[in-house]
Short mmCIF file of C-alpha atoms in Angstrom, two decimals:
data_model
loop_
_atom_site.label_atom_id
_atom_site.label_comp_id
_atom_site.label_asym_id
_atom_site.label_seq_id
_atom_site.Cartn_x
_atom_site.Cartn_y
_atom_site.Cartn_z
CA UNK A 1 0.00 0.00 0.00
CA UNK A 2 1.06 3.62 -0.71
CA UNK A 3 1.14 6.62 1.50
CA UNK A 4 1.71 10.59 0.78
CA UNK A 5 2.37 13.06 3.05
CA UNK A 6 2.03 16.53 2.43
CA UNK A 7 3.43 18.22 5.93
CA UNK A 8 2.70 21.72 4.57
CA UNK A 9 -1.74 22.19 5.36
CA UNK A 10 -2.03 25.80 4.53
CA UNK A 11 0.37 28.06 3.02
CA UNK A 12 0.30 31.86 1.61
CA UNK A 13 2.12 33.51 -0.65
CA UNK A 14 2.24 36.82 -2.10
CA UNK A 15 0.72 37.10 -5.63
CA UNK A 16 3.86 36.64 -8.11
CA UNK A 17 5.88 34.63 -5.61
CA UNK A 18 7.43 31.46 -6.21
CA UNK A 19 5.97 28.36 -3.87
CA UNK A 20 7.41 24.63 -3.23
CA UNK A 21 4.46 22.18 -2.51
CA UNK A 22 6.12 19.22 -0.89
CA UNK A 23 5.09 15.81 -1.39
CA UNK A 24 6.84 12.94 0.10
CA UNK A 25 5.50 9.03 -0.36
CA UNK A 26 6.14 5.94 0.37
CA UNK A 27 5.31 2.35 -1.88
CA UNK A 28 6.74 -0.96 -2.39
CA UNK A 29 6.31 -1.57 -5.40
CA UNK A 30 9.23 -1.42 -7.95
CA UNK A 31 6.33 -0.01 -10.31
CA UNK A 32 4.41 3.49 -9.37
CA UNK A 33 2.80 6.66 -10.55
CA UNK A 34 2.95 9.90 -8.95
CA UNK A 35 0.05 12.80 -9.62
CA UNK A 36 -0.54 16.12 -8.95
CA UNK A 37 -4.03 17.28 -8.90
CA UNK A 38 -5.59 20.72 -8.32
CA UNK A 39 -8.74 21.39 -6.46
CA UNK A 40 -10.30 24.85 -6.75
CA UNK A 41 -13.73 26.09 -4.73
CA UNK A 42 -15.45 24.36 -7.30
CA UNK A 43 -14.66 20.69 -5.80
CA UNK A 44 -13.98 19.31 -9.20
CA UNK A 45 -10.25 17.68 -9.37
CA UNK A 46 -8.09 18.96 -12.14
CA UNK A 47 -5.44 16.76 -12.96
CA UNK A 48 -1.97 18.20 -13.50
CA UNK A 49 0.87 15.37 -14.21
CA UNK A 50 1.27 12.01 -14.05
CA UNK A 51 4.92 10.55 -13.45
CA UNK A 52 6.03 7.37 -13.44
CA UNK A 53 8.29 5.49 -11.36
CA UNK A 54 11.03 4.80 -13.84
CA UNK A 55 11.23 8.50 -15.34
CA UNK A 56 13.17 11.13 -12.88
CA UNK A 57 13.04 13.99 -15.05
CA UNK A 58 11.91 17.14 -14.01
CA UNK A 59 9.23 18.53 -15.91
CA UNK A 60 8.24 21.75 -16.80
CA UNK A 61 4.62 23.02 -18.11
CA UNK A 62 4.58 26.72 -18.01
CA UNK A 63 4.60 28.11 -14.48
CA UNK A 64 4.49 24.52 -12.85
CA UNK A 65 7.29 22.54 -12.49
CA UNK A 66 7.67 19.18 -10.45
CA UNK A 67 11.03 17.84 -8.80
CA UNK A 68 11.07 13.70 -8.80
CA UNK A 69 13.83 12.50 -6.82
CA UNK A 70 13.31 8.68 -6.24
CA UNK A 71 16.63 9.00 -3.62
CA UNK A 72 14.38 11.15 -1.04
CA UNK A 73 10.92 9.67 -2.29
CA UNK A 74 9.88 13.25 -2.81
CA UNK A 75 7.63 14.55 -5.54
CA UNK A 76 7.65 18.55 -5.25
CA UNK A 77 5.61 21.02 -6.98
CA UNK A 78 6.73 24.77 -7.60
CA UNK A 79 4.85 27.42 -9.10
CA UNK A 80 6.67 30.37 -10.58
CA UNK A 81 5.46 33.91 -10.69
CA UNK A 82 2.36 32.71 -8.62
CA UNK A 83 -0.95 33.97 -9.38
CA UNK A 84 -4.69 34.53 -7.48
CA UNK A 85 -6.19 32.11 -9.45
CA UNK A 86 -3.75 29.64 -8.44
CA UNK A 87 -5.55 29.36 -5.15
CA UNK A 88 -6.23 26.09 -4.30
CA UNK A 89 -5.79 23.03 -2.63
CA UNK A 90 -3.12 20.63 -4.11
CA UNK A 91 -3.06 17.16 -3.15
CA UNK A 92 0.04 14.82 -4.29
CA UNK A 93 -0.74 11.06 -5.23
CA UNK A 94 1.21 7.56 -5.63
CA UNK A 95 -0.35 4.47 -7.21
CA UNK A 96 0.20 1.15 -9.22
CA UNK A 97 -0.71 0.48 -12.56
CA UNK A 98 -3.76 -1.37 -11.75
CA UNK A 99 -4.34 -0.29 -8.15
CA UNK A 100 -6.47 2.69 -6.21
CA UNK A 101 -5.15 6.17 -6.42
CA UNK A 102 -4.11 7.04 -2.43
CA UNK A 103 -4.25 10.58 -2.13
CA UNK A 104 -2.36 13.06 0.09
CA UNK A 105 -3.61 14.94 2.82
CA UNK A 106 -3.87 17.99 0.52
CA UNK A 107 -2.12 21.64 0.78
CA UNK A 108 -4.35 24.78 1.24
CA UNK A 109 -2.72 27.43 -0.78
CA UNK A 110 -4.13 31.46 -0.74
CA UNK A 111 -2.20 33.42 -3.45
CA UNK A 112 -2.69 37.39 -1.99
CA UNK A 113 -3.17 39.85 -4.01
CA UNK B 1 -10.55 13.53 -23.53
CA UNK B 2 -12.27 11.10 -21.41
CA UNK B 3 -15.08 12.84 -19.68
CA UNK B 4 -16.85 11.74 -16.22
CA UNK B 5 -20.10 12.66 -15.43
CA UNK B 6 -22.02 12.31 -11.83
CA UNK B 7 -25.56 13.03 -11.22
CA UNK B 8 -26.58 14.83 -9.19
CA UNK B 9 -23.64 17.50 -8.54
CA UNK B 10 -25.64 18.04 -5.53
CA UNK B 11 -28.60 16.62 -3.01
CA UNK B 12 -30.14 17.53 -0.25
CA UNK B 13 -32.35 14.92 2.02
CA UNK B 14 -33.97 14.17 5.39
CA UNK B 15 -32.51 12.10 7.68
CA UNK B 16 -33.51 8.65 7.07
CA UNK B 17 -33.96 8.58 3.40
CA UNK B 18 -31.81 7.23 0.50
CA UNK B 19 -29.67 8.81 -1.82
CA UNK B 20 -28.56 7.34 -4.88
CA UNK B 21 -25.29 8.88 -7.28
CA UNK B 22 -24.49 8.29 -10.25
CA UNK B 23 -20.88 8.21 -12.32
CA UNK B 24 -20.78 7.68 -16.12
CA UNK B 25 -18.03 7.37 -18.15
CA UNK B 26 -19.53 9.29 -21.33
CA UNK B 27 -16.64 8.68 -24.28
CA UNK B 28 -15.28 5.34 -22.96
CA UNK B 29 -15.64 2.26 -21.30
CA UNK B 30 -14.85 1.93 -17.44
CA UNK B 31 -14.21 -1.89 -16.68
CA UNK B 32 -13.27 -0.29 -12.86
CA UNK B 33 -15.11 2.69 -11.04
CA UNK B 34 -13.65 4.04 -7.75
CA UNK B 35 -15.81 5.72 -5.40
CA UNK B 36 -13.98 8.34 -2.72
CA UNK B 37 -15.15 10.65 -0.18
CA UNK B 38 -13.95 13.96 1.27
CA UNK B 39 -15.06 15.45 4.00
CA UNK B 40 -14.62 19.19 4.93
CA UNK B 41 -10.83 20.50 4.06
CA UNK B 42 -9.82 16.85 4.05
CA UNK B 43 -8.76 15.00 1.70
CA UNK B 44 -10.01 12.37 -0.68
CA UNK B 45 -10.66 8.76 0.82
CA UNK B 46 -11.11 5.62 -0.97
CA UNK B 47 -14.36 3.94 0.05
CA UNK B 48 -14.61 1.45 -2.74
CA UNK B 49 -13.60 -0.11 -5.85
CA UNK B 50 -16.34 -1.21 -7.94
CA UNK B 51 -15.62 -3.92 -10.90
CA UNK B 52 -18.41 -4.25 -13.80
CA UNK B 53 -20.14 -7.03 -13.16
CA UNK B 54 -18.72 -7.84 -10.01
CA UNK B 55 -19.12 -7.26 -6.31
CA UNK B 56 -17.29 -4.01 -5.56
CA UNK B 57 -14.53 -3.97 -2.57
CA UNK B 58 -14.73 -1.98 -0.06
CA UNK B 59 -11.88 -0.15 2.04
CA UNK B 60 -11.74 -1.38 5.69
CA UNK B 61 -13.96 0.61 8.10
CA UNK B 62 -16.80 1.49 5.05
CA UNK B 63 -20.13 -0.23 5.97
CA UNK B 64 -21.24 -2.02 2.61
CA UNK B 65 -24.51 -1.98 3.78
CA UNK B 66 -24.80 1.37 4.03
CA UNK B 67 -22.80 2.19 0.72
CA UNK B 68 -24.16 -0.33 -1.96
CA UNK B 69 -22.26 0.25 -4.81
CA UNK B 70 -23.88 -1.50 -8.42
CA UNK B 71 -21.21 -1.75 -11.40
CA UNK B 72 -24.01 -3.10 -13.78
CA UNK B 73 -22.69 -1.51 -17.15
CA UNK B 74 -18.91 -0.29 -18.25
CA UNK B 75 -20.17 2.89 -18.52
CA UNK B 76 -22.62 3.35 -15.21
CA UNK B 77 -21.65 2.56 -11.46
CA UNK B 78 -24.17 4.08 -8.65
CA UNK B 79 -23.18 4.51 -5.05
CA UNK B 80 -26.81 4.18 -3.12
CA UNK B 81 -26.27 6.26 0.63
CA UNK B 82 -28.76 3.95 2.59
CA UNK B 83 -31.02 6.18 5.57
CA UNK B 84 -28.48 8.64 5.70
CA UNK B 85 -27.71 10.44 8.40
CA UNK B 86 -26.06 13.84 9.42
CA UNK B 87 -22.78 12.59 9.38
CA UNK B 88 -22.39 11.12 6.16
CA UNK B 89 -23.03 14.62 4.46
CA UNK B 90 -19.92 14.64 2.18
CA UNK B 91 -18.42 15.14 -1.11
CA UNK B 92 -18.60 12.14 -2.73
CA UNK B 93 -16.45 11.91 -6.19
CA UNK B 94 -15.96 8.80 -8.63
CA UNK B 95 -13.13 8.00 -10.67
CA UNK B 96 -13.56 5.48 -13.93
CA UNK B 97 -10.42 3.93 -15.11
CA UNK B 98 -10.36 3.33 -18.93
CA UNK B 99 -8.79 -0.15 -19.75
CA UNK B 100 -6.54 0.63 -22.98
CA UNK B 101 -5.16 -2.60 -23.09
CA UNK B 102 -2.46 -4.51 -22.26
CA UNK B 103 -0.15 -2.76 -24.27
CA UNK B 104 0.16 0.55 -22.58
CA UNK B 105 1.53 1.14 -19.31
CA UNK B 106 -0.74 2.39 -16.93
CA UNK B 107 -4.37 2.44 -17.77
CA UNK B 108 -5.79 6.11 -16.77
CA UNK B 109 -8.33 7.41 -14.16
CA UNK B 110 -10.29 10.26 -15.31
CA UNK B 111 -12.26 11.73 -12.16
CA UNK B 112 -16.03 12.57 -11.67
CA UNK B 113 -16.73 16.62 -10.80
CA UNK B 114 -18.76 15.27 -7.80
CA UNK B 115 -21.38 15.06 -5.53
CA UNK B 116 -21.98 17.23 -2.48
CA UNK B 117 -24.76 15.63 -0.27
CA UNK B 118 -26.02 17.10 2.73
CA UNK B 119 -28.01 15.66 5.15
CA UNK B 120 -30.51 16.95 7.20
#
């Protein structure tokens, strides 16, 4: 079974601030997929990247970028130049090919104006 | 790209009654449905994993009586909240994973916009 911990709950930022979301897990298996969803007001889950276990590049999607480091088990998320509208809660995720998605505990972040 | 619907996005009942949700999978098929729940700023919690015509399985400490979760189509699961109560007001959200054979590498879960109930 899978776990992710998110340690930070709640964090704000000034608007056009750079923020680290950490995300640290923990799995067995050899084979495993880390996610990073966004979940606005709204309540529906916006996916945001998918990484599997065998593939430690960094990635890089606009403003978002995501840190895999298999040596620490971390999976971080940083937004550049942060924004209001990036206001949200973030929840990291680790699961198997064929298995249930276990989710983080979630960060609260509040981008201020 | 695969879209997930749930009906209703929202419900509000007495005390006592039953509520029934629904999660389609409109552009694919969805051999395995996952149903979570989230309570206030929490996060999301597995409460079951339903297989199409199958019994689904159900995360230790969910009451499968209380939850009954049908898979009878690969495009339909329904999570029935029997006599609800107060507590089990909740966000209730369904994932459908789309089998693309065993080819690719991981077979993706596209996720439901949800279902707020309230109870009163």
């Amino acid at each position: 079974a899978q776990k992710v911990t998110q340690a930070q709950t709640e964090i704000s930022v000034v608007e056009k601030e750079d923020v680290t979301l950490d995300c640290v897990y923990e799995t067995r298996d050899t084979t495993y997929y880390l996610f990073w969803y966004k979940q606005p007001p709204s309540g529906e889950l916006v996916f945001l990247i998918r990484r599997n276990s065998f593939d430690e590049q960094n990635e890089i999607s606009g403003r978002y970028s995501w840190n895999f480091q298999k040596s620490t088990s971390s999976f971080n998320f940083t937004i550049t130049a942060s924004q209001v509208v990036d206001s949200a809660v973030y929840f990291c995720a680790c699961g198997n090919r064929d298995d249930k998605i276990i989710f983080g505990k979630g960060t609260r972040l509040h981008i201020l104006p | 790209g695969a879209v997930v619907s749930q009906h209703p996005s929202w419900v509000i009942c007495k005390s006592g009654t039953s509520v029934k949700i629904e999660c389609r999978s409109l552009d694919f098929q969805a051999t395995t449905m996952f149903w979570y729940r989230q309570f206030p700023k929490q996060s999301l919690m597995l409460m079951a994993t339903s297989n199409e015509g199958s019994k689904a399985t159900y995360e230790q400490g969910v009451e499968k009586d209380k939850f009954l979760i049908n898979h009878a189509s690969l495009t339909l699961s329904t999570l029935t909240v029997t006599s609800a109560h107060p507590e089990d007001s909740s966000f209730y959200i369904c994932s459908a994973r789309a089998y693309l054979g065993p080819i690719r590498a991981y077979n993706e879960q596209f996720f439901g916009p949800g279902t707020r109930l309230t109870v009163l």
